[in-house]
Coordinates of N, CA and C in Angstrom, one line a residue:
M1 N -7.5 17.4 -40.4 CA -7.0 17.8 -39.1 C -5.5 18.1 -39.1
I2 N -4.7 17.3 -39.9 CA -3.3 17.4 -39.9 C -2.8 18.8 -40.4
E3 N -3.6 19.4 -41.3 CA -3.2 20.6 -41.9 C -3.2 21.7 -40.8
H4 N -3.9 21.6 -39.7 CA -3.8 22.6 -38.6 C -2.5 22.6 -38.0
F5 N -1.8 21.5 -38.1 CA -0.4 21.4 -37.5 C 0.7 21.7 -38.5
E6 N 0.5 21.1 -39.7 CA 1.5 21.3 -40.7 C 1.8 22.7 -41.1
K7 N 0.8 23.6 -40.9 CA 1.0 25.0 -41.3 C 2.0 25.7 -40.4
F8 N 2.4 25.0 -39.3 CA 3.3 25.6 -38.4 C 4.8 25.1 -38.6
N9 N 4.9 24.1 -39.5 CA 6.2 23.6 -39.8 C 7.1 24.6 -40.5
K10 N 8.4 24.6 -40.1 CA 9.3 25.6 -40.6 C 10.6 24.8 -41.1
G11 N 10.8 24.8 -42.4 CA 11.9 24.1 -42.9 C 11.9 22.6 -42.5
D12 N 13.0 22.2 -41.9 CA 13.1 20.8 -41.5 C 12.5 20.6 -40.1
K13 N 12.0 21.6 -39.5 CA 11.4 21.5 -38.2 C 9.9 21.3 -38.3
S14 N 9.4 20.2 -37.7 CA 8.0 19.9 -37.7 C 7.5 19.8 -36.3
V15 N 6.2 20.2 -36.1 CA 5.6 20.2 -34.8 C 5.0 18.8 -34.5
L16 N 5.1 17.9 -35.6 CA 4.6 16.5 -35.4 C 5.8 15.6 -35.4
P17 N 5.6 14.4 -34.7 CA 4.4 13.9 -34.1 C 4.1 14.6 -32.7
L18 N 2.9 14.5 -32.2 CA 2.6 15.0 -30.9 C 2.7 13.9 -29.9
S19 N 3.2 14.3 -28.7 CA 3.0 13.4 -27.6 C 1.6 13.6 -27.0
F20 N 1.2 12.7 -26.1 CA -0.1 12.9 -25.5 C -0.2 14.2 -24.8
S21 N 0.9 14.5 -24.0 CA 0.8 15.7 -23.2 C 0.7 17.0 -24.1
Q22 N 1.3 16.9 -25.3 CA 1.2 18.0 -26.3 C -0.2 18.1 -26.9
L23 N -0.8 16.9 -27.1 CA -2.1 16.8 -27.6 C -3.1 17.4 -26.6
S24 N -2.9 17.0 -25.4 CA -3.8 17.5 -24.3 C -3.7 19.0 -24.1
E25 N -2.4 19.5 -24.2 CA -2.3 21.0 -24.1 C -2.9 21.7 -25.3
F26 N -2.8 21.1 -26.5 CA -3.4 21.7 -27.7 C -4.9 21.7 -27.5
A27 N -5.5 20.7 -26.8 CA -7.0 20.7 -26.6 C -7.4 21.6 -25.5
F28 N -6.7 21.7 -24.4 CA -7.2 22.4 -23.3 C -6.4 23.6 -22.9
Q29 N -5.1 23.8 -23.4 CA -4.2 24.9 -23.0 C -3.5 25.4 -24.3
R30 N -4.3 25.9 -25.2 CA -3.7 26.2 -26.5 C -2.6 27.2 -26.5
E31 N -2.7 28.2 -25.6 CA -1.6 29.2 -25.5 C -0.3 28.5 -25.0
R32 N -0.4 27.7 -24.0 CA 0.8 27.0 -23.5 C 1.4 26.1 -24.6
W33 N 0.5 25.4 -25.3 CA 1.0 24.6 -26.4 C 1.8 25.4 -27.4
A34 N 1.3 26.5 -27.8 CA 1.9 27.4 -28.8 C 3.3 27.9 -28.3
L35 N 3.3 28.3 -27.0 CA 4.6 28.8 -26.5 C 5.7 27.8 -26.5
K36 N 5.3 26.5 -26.1 CA 6.3 25.5 -26.1 C 6.6 24.9 -27.4
R37 N 5.6 24.6 -28.2 CA 5.8 23.8 -29.5 C 6.3 24.8 -30.6
L38 N 5.7 26.0 -30.6 CA 6.1 26.9 -31.7 C 7.2 27.8 -31.4
F39 N 7.3 28.3 -30.2 CA 8.3 29.3 -29.8 C 9.4 28.7 -29.0
G40 N 9.4 27.4 -28.6 CA 10.4 26.8 -27.9 C 10.6 27.2 -26.4
F41 N 9.5 27.8 -25.9 CA 9.6 28.2 -24.5 C 9.5 26.9 -23.6
E42 N 10.4 26.9 -22.6 CA 10.4 25.7 -21.7 C 9.9 26.1 -20.4
F43 N 8.7 25.6 -20.0 CA 8.2 25.8 -18.7 C 8.9 24.9 -17.7
P44 N 9.2 25.5 -16.5 CA 9.9 24.6 -15.5 C 9.0 23.5 -15.0
S45 N 9.6 22.5 -14.6 CA 8.9 21.4 -13.9 C 8.4 21.9 -12.6
S46 N 7.8 21.0 -11.8 CA 7.3 21.3 -10.5 C 7.5 20.1 -9.5
P47 N 7.6 20.4 -8.2 CA 7.8 19.3 -7.3 C 6.7 18.2 -7.4
A48 N 5.5 18.6 -7.7 CA 4.4 17.6 -7.9 C 4.6 16.7 -9.1
M49 N 5.1 17.3 -10.2 CA 5.4 16.5 -11.4 C 6.5 15.5 -11.1
E50 N 7.5 16.0 -10.4 CA 8.7 15.2 -10.1 C 8.3 14.1 -9.1
R51 N 7.4 14.4 -8.2 CA 6.9 13.4 -7.3 C 6.3 12.2 -8.0
G52 N 5.5 12.5 -9.0 CA 4.8 11.4 -9.7 C 5.8 10.6 -10.5
K53 N 6.8 11.2 -11.2 CA 7.8 10.5 -11.9 C 8.6 9.6 -11.1
A54 N 9.0 10.2 -9.9 CA 9.9 9.4 -9.0 C 9.2 8.2 -8.4
V55 N 8.0 8.4 -8.0 CA 7.3 7.2 -7.4 C 7.1 6.1 -8.4
E56 N 6.7 6.5 -9.6 CA 6.6 5.5 -10.7 C 7.9 4.8 -11.0
S57 N 9.0 5.5 -11.0 CA 10.3 4.9 -11.2 C 10.6 4.0 -10.1
G58 N 10.3 4.4 -8.8 CA 10.6 3.6 -7.7 C 9.8 2.3 -7.7
L59 N 8.6 2.3 -8.1 CA 7.8 1.1 -8.2 C 8.3 0.2 -9.3
N60 N 8.8 0.8 -10.4 CA 9.4 -0.1 -11.4 C 10.7 -0.8 -10.9
H61 N 11.5 -0.1 -10.2 CA 12.7 -0.7 -9.6 C 12.3 -1.8 -8.7
W62 N 11.3 -1.6 -7.9 CA 10.8 -2.7 -7.0 C 10.3 -3.9 -7.8
L63 N 9.6 -3.6 -8.8 CA 9.0 -4.7 -9.6 C 10.1 -5.5 -10.4
T64 N 11.2 -4.9 -10.6 CA 12.3 -5.6 -11.4 C 13.4 -6.1 -10.5
A65 N 13.0 -6.6 -9.3 CA 13.8 -7.4 -8.4 C 14.8 -6.6 -7.6
H66 N 14.5 -5.3 -7.5 CA 15.3 -4.5 -6.5 C 14.6 -4.6 -5.1
S67 N 15.4 -4.5 -4.1 CA 14.9 -4.5 -2.8 C 14.1 -3.2 -2.5
F68 N 13.3 -3.2 -1.5 CA 12.6 -1.9 -1.1 C 13.6 -0.8 -0.8
K69 N 14.7 -1.1 -0.1 CA 15.7 -0.1 0.2 C 16.3 0.5 -1.1
E70 N 16.7 -0.4 -2.0 CA 17.3 0.1 -3.3 C 16.3 0.9 -4.1
A71 N 15.0 0.4 -4.2 CA 14.0 1.2 -4.9 C 13.8 2.5 -4.3
K72 N 13.7 2.6 -3.0 CA 13.5 3.9 -2.3 C 14.7 4.8 -2.5
E73 N 15.9 4.3 -2.4 CA 17.1 5.1 -2.7 C 17.1 5.7 -4.1
K74 N 16.8 4.8 -5.0 CA 16.8 5.3 -6.4 C 15.7 6.3 -6.7
M75 N 14.6 6.1 -6.0 CA 13.5 7.1 -6.1 C 13.9 8.5 -5.6
Y76 N 14.5 8.5 -4.4 CA 14.9 9.7 -3.8 C 16.0 10.4 -4.6
A77 N 16.9 9.6 -5.2 CA 18.0 10.2 -6.0 C 17.5 10.8 -7.2
E78 N 16.5 10.2 -7.9 CA 15.9 10.7 -9.1 C 15.2 12.0 -8.8
Y79 N 14.4 12.0 -7.7 CA 13.7 13.2 -7.3 C 14.6 14.4 -7.0
D80 N 15.6 14.1 -6.2 CA 16.6 15.2 -5.8 C 17.3 15.7 -7.1
D81 N 17.7 14.8 -8.0 CA 18.4 15.3 -9.2 C 17.5 16.1 -10.0
N82 N 16.2 15.7 -10.2 CA 15.3 16.5 -11.1 C 14.8 17.8 -10.5
C83 N 14.9 17.9 -9.1 CA 14.5 19.1 -8.5 C 15.7 20.0 -8.2
A84 N 16.9 19.6 -8.6 CA 18.1 20.4 -8.2 C 18.1 21.8 -8.7
D85 N 17.5 22.0 -9.9 CA 17.5 23.4 -10.4 C 16.2 24.1 -10.2
L86 N 15.3 23.5 -9.4 CA 14.0 24.2 -9.2 C 14.1 25.1 -7.9
V87 N 13.4 26.2 -8.0 CA 13.3 27.1 -6.8 C 11.8 27.1 -6.5
N88 N 11.5 26.2 -5.5 CA 10.1 26.1 -5.2 C 10.0 25.6 -3.7
P89 N 9.1 26.3 -2.9 CA 9.0 26.0 -1.5 C 8.4 24.6 -1.2
K90 N 7.8 24.0 -2.3 CA 7.1 22.7 -2.1 C 8.0 21.5 -2.2
I91 N 9.3 21.7 -2.6 CA 10.2 20.6 -2.8 C 10.3 19.7 -1.6
G92 N 10.5 20.2 -0.4 CA 10.6 19.4 0.8 C 9.3 18.7 1.1
D93 N 8.2 19.4 0.9 CA 6.9 18.7 1.2 C 6.6 17.5 0.3
E94 N 6.9 17.7 -1.0 CA 6.7 16.6 -1.9 C 7.7 15.5 -1.7
R95 N 8.9 15.8 -1.3 CA 9.9 14.8 -1.0 C 9.4 13.9 0.2
A96 N 8.7 14.5 1.1 CA 8.2 13.8 2.3 C 7.0 12.8 1.9
N97 N 6.4 13.1 0.7 CA 5.3 12.3 0.3 C 5.8 11.0 -0.5
L98 N 7.1 11.0 -0.9 CA 7.5 9.9 -1.8 C 7.4 8.5 -1.1
E99 N 8.0 8.3 0.1 CA 8.0 7.0 0.7 C 6.6 6.5 1.0
P100 N 5.7 7.3 1.5 CA 4.3 6.8 1.8 C 3.6 6.4 0.5
L101 N 3.8 7.1 -0.6 CA 3.2 6.8 -1.9 C 3.8 5.5 -2.5
L102 N 5.2 5.4 -2.3 CA 5.8 4.2 -2.8 C 5.3 3.0 -2.0
C103 N 5.2 3.1 -0.7 CA 4.7 2.0 0.1 C 3.3 1.6 -0.2
E104 N 2.4 2.6 -0.5 CA 1.1 2.3 -0.9 C 1.0 1.6 -2.2
G105 N 1.8 2.0 -3.1 CA 1.9 1.4 -4.5 C 2.4 0.0 -4.4
I106 N 3.4 -0.3 -3.6 CA 4.0 -1.6 -3.4 C 3.0 -2.5 -2.8
Q107 N 2.2 -2.1 -1.8 CA 1.2 -2.9 -1.1 C 0.2 -3.3 -2.1
R108 N -0.3 -2.4 -3.0 CA -1.3 -2.8 -3.9 C -0.8 -3.7 -5.0
L109 N 0.5 -3.6 -5.3 CA 1.1 -4.6 -6.3 C 1.2 -6.0 -5.6
K110 N 1.5 -6.0 -4.3 CA 1.7 -7.2 -3.6 C 0.3 -8.0 -3.6
D111 N -0.8 -7.2 -3.6 CA -2.1 -7.9 -3.6 C -2.3 -8.8 -4.8
H112 N -1.5 -8.5 -5.9 CA -1.6 -9.3 -7.1 C -0.3 -10.0 -7.5
A113 N 0.6 -10.2 -6.5 CA 1.9 -10.7 -6.7 C 2.0 -12.0 -7.5
F114 N 1.0 -12.9 -7.2 CA 1.0 -14.2 -7.9 C 0.0 -14.3 -9.1
Q115 N -0.6 -13.1 -9.3 CA -1.6 -13.1 -10.4 C -1.1 -12.4 -11.7
W116 N -0.2 -11.5 -11.5 CA 0.3 -10.7 -12.6 C 1.8 -10.9 -12.9
S117 N 2.2 -10.7 -14.1 CA 3.6 -10.7 -14.5 C 3.9 -9.4 -15.3
L118 N 5.0 -8.7 -14.9 CA 5.3 -7.5 -15.6 C 5.9 -7.8 -16.9
L119 N 5.4 -7.3 -18.0 CA 5.9 -7.5 -19.4 C 6.8 -6.4 -19.8
D120 N 6.5 -5.2 -19.5 CA 7.2 -4.0 -20.0 C 6.9 -2.8 -19.2
Y121 N 7.8 -1.8 -19.4 CA 7.6 -0.5 -18.7 C 8.0 0.6 -19.7
Q122 N 7.3 1.7 -19.7 CA 7.6 2.8 -20.6 C 7.7 2.3 -22.0
K123 N 6.7 1.5 -22.4 CA 6.6 1.0 -23.8 C 6.1 2.2 -24.7
K124 N 6.8 2.4 -25.8 CA 6.5 3.4 -26.8 C 5.3 3.0 -27.6
I125 N 4.3 3.8 -27.8 CA 3.2 3.6 -28.7 C 3.2 4.6 -29.8
E126 N 2.7 4.2 -30.9 CA 2.5 5.2 -32.1 C 1.2 4.9 -32.8
L127 N 0.5 5.9 -33.1 CA -0.7 5.8 -33.9 C -1.1 7.1 -34.6
E128 N -2.1 7.1 -35.4 CA -2.6 8.3 -36.0 C -4.0 8.5 -35.6
I129 N -4.3 9.8 -35.3 CA -5.7 10.2 -35.0 C -6.1 11.2 -36.0
Q130 N -7.0 10.8 -36.8 CA -7.5 11.7 -38.0 C -6.3 12.2 -38.8
G131 N -5.4 11.3 -39.0 CA -4.2 11.7 -39.8 C -3.1 12.3 -39.0
V132 N -3.3 12.7 -37.8 CA -2.2 13.3 -37.0 C -1.4 12.2 -36.2
P133 N -0.1 12.1 -36.5 CA 0.7 11.1 -35.7 C 0.9 11.5 -34.3
V134 N 0.7 10.5 -33.4 CA 0.8 10.7 -32.0 C 1.7 9.6 -31.4
I135 N 2.5 10.0 -30.5 CA 3.4 9.0 -29.8 C 3.1 9.1 -28.3
G136 N 3.4 8.1 -27.6 CA 3.3 8.1 -26.1 C 4.1 7.0 -25.5
Y137 N 4.1 7.0 -24.2 CA 4.8 5.9 -23.5 C 3.9 5.5 -22.3
T138 N 3.7 4.2 -22.3 CA 2.8 3.6 -21.3 C 3.6 3.5 -20.0
D139 N 2.8 3.2 -18.9 CA 3.5 3.0 -17.6 C 3.8 1.5 -17.5
F140 N 3.0 0.7 -16.8 CA 3.2 -0.7 -16.5 C 2.4 -1.6 -17.4
H141 N 3.1 -2.5 -18.1 CA 2.4 -3.5 -18.9 C 2.4 -4.9 -18.2
F142 N 1.3 -5.4 -17.9 CA 1.2 -6.6 -17.2 C 0.5 -7.7 -18.0
E143 N 0.7 -9.0 -17.6 CA -0.1 -10.1 -18.1 C -0.7 -10.8 -16.9
D144 N -2.0 -11.1 -17.1 CA -2.7 -11.9 -16.1 C -2.2 -13.4 -16.3
N145 N -1.6 -13.9 -15.2 CA -1.1 -15.3 -15.3 C -2.1 -16.4 -15.6
K146 N -3.3 -16.1 -15.2 CA -4.4 -17.1 -15.4 C -5.0 -17.0 -16.8
T147 N -5.4 -15.8 -17.2 CA -6.1 -15.7 -18.5 C -5.2 -15.4 -19.6
K148 N -3.9 -15.0 -19.3 CA -2.9 -14.7 -20.3 C -3.3 -13.4 -21.1
E149 N -4.2 -12.7 -20.6 CA -4.6 -11.4 -21.2 C -3.6 -10.3 -20.7
D150 N -3.2 -9.4 -21.6 CA -2.3 -8.3 -21.1 C -3.2 -7.1 -20.9
F151 N -2.6 -6.2 -20.1 CA -3.3 -4.9 -19.7 C -2.3 -3.9 -19.2
F152 N -2.7 -2.7 -19.2 CA -1.7 -1.6 -18.8 C -2.3 -0.9 -17.6
I153 N -1.4 -0.5 -16.7 CA -1.7 0.3 -15.5 C -1.0 1.7 -15.7
D154 N -1.8 2.7 -15.6 CA -1.3 4.1 -15.7 C -1.3 4.7 -14.3
L155 N -0.2 5.0 -13.8 CA -0.1 5.5 -12.4 C -0.2 7.0 -12.3
K156 N -1.1 7.5 -11.4 CA -1.2 8.9 -11.2 C -1.1 9.2 -9.7
T157 N -0.2 10.1 -9.3 CA -0.2 10.6 -7.9 C -0.9 11.9 -7.9
S158 N -1.6 12.1 -6.8 CA -2.5 13.3 -6.7 C -2.7 13.6 -5.2
K159 N -3.1 14.9 -5.0 CA -3.5 15.3 -3.7 C -4.9 15.0 -3.4
N160 N -5.7 14.5 -4.4 CA -7.1 14.2 -4.2 C -7.4 12.9 -4.9
L161 N -8.3 12.1 -4.4 CA -8.8 10.9 -5.1 C -10.0 11.3 -5.9
P162 N -9.9 11.2 -7.2 CA -11.1 11.6 -8.1 C -12.3 10.7 -7.9
L163 N -13.4 11.2 -8.1 CA -14.7 10.4 -8.1 C -15.0 9.9 -9.5
Q164 N -14.4 10.5 -10.5 CA -14.6 10.1 -11.9 C -13.4 10.4 -12.7
I165 N -13.2 9.8 -13.8 CA -12.0 10.0 -14.6 C -12.2 11.3 -15.4
S166 N -11.2 12.2 -15.3 CA -11.3 13.5 -16.0 C -11.3 13.3 -17.5
I167 N -11.7 14.3 -18.2 CA -11.7 14.3 -19.7 C -10.3 14.0 -20.2
S168 N -9.3 14.7 -19.7 CA -7.9 14.5 -20.2 C -7.5 13.1 -20.0
H169 N -7.7 12.5 -18.8 CA -7.3 11.1 -18.5 C -8.1 10.2 -19.4
S170 N -9.4 10.5 -19.6 CA -10.2 9.6 -20.5 C -9.7 9.6 -21.9
M171 N -9.3 10.8 -22.4 CA -8.6 10.9 -23.7 C -7.4 10.0 -23.8
Q172 N -6.6 10.1 -22.8 CA -5.3 9.3 -22.8 C -5.6 7.8 -22.7
Q173 N -6.6 7.4 -21.9 CA -6.9 6.0 -21.8 C -7.4 5.5 -23.2
S174 N -8.3 6.3 -23.8 CA -8.8 5.9 -25.1 C -7.8 5.8 -26.2
I175 N -6.9 6.7 -26.2 CA -5.8 6.7 -27.2 C -4.9 5.5 -27.0
Y176 N -4.5 5.3 -25.7 CA -3.6 4.2 -25.5 C -4.3 2.8 -25.7
Q177 N -5.6 2.7 -25.5 CA -6.3 1.5 -25.8 C -6.3 1.2 -27.3
K178 N -6.5 2.3 -28.0 CA -6.5 2.1 -29.5 C -5.2 1.7 -30.0
A179 N -4.1 2.2 -29.4 CA -2.7 1.9 -29.8 C -2.3 0.5 -29.4
T180 N -2.8 0.0 -28.3 CA -2.3 -1.3 -27.7 C -3.4 -2.4 -27.9
N181 N -4.6 -2.0 -28.1 CA -5.7 -3.0 -28.1 C -5.8 -3.8 -26.8
A182 N -5.5 -3.2 -25.7 CA -5.5 -3.9 -24.4 C -6.2 -3.0 -23.4
K183 N -6.7 -3.6 -22.3 CA -7.4 -2.9 -21.3 C -6.5 -1.9 -20.6
Q184 N -7.0 -0.7 -20.2 CA -6.3 0.3 -19.6 C -6.9 0.5 -18.2
I185 N -6.0 0.6 -17.2 CA -6.5 0.8 -15.8 C -5.7 2.0 -15.2
L186 N -6.4 2.9 -14.5 CA -5.8 4.0 -13.9 C -5.7 3.7 -12.4
W187 N -4.5 3.9 -11.9 CA -4.2 3.8 -10.4 C -3.9 5.1 -9.9
Y188 N -4.8 5.6 -9.0 CA -4.5 6.9 -8.4 C -4.0 6.7 -7.0
L189 N -2.8 7.3 -6.7 CA -2.2 7.2 -5.3 C -2.3 8.7 -4.7
K190 N -3.0 8.8 -3.6 CA -3.2 10.1 -3.0 C -2.2 10.3 -1.9
T191 N -1.6 11.5 -1.9 CA -0.6 11.9 -1.0 C -1.2 11.9 0.5
P192 N -0.4 11.5 1.4 CA -0.9 11.5 2.8 C -1.1 12.9 3.4
T193 N -1.9 12.9 4.5 CA -2.2 14.2 5.2 C -1.7 13.9 6.6
K194 N -2.0 14.9 7.5 CA -1.6 14.8 8.9 C -2.5 13.8 9.6
T195 N -3.6 13.5 9.1 CA -4.6 12.5 9.7 C -4.8 11.3 8.9
K196 N -4.3 11.2 7.7 CA -4.6 10.0 6.9 C -3.3 9.6 6.1
N197 N -3.1 8.3 6.0 CA -2.0 7.8 5.3 C -2.3 7.9 3.8
A198 N -1.3 7.6 2.9 CA -1.5 7.6 1.5 C -2.7 6.6 1.2
E199 N -3.5 7.0 0.1 CA -4.7 6.3 -0.2 C -4.6 5.9 -1.7
Y200 N -5.5 5.0 -2.1 CA -5.4 4.4 -3.4 C -6.8 4.2 -4.0
R201 N -7.0 4.4 -5.3 CA -8.2 4.1 -6.0 C -7.9 3.7 -7.5
A202 N -8.5 2.6 -7.9 CA -8.4 2.1 -9.3 C -9.6 2.4 -10.0
M203 N -9.5 2.9 -11.3 CA -10.6 3.3 -12.1 C -10.3 2.9 -13.6
S204 N -11.3 2.6 -14.3 CA -11.1 2.3 -15.8 C -12.4 2.7 -16.5
L205 N -12.2 3.0 -17.8 CA -13.3 3.4 -18.7 C -14.2 2.2 -19.0
D206 N -15.5 2.3 -19.1 CA -16.4 1.3 -19.6 C -16.4 1.3 -21.2
N207 N -16.2 2.5 -21.7 CA -16.2 2.7 -23.2 C -15.1 3.5 -23.6
Y208 N -14.2 3.0 -24.5 CA -13.0 3.7 -25.0 C -13.3 4.6 -26.2
S209 N -14.5 4.6 -26.7 CA -14.8 5.4 -27.9 C -14.5 6.9 -27.7
M210 N -13.9 7.5 -28.7 CA -13.5 8.9 -28.6 C -14.5 9.8 -29.4

């Protein structure tokens, strides 16, 4: 497997290791992967991508003893900074989604306030898949205060609540479980609509085999 990537190495420049997003693009969007990884083309971010990153960061600030006001301010500041160079009509719409998603995430975390302890955030993982080195960064690493078992929560913000885990998300969960040897849980936070508040759904794989 690794030879398929090494043939693209040029001098001291290697296409390896792959991040999970690069691995996913190689699997499902080969042309995009080639443009980015081989030719250095940089695709612009999007308001939806920055929405997810900002909400995740806001939740981490809240978990690490910041007040709700501080967490919200830091979330907005990060979103605004990351969208500063974007030209996209959806920037305002996604900005309006930030606080409802943050509140929904905080409420779900409060449900487990005395059951879980935060161990880490954005923990780097490294492993090999059929000889190909892969790196990644987890979201939230928790420990169950009763059982002392650790687990990871991967946060996804979306305009829809999935009925099942996608192939791409299943791949990510399997890879991260192999790297950490710990349970992986997906938390989906759905953006609000005119008639519904932000919504939540937790999902996990029954089998991590790839």
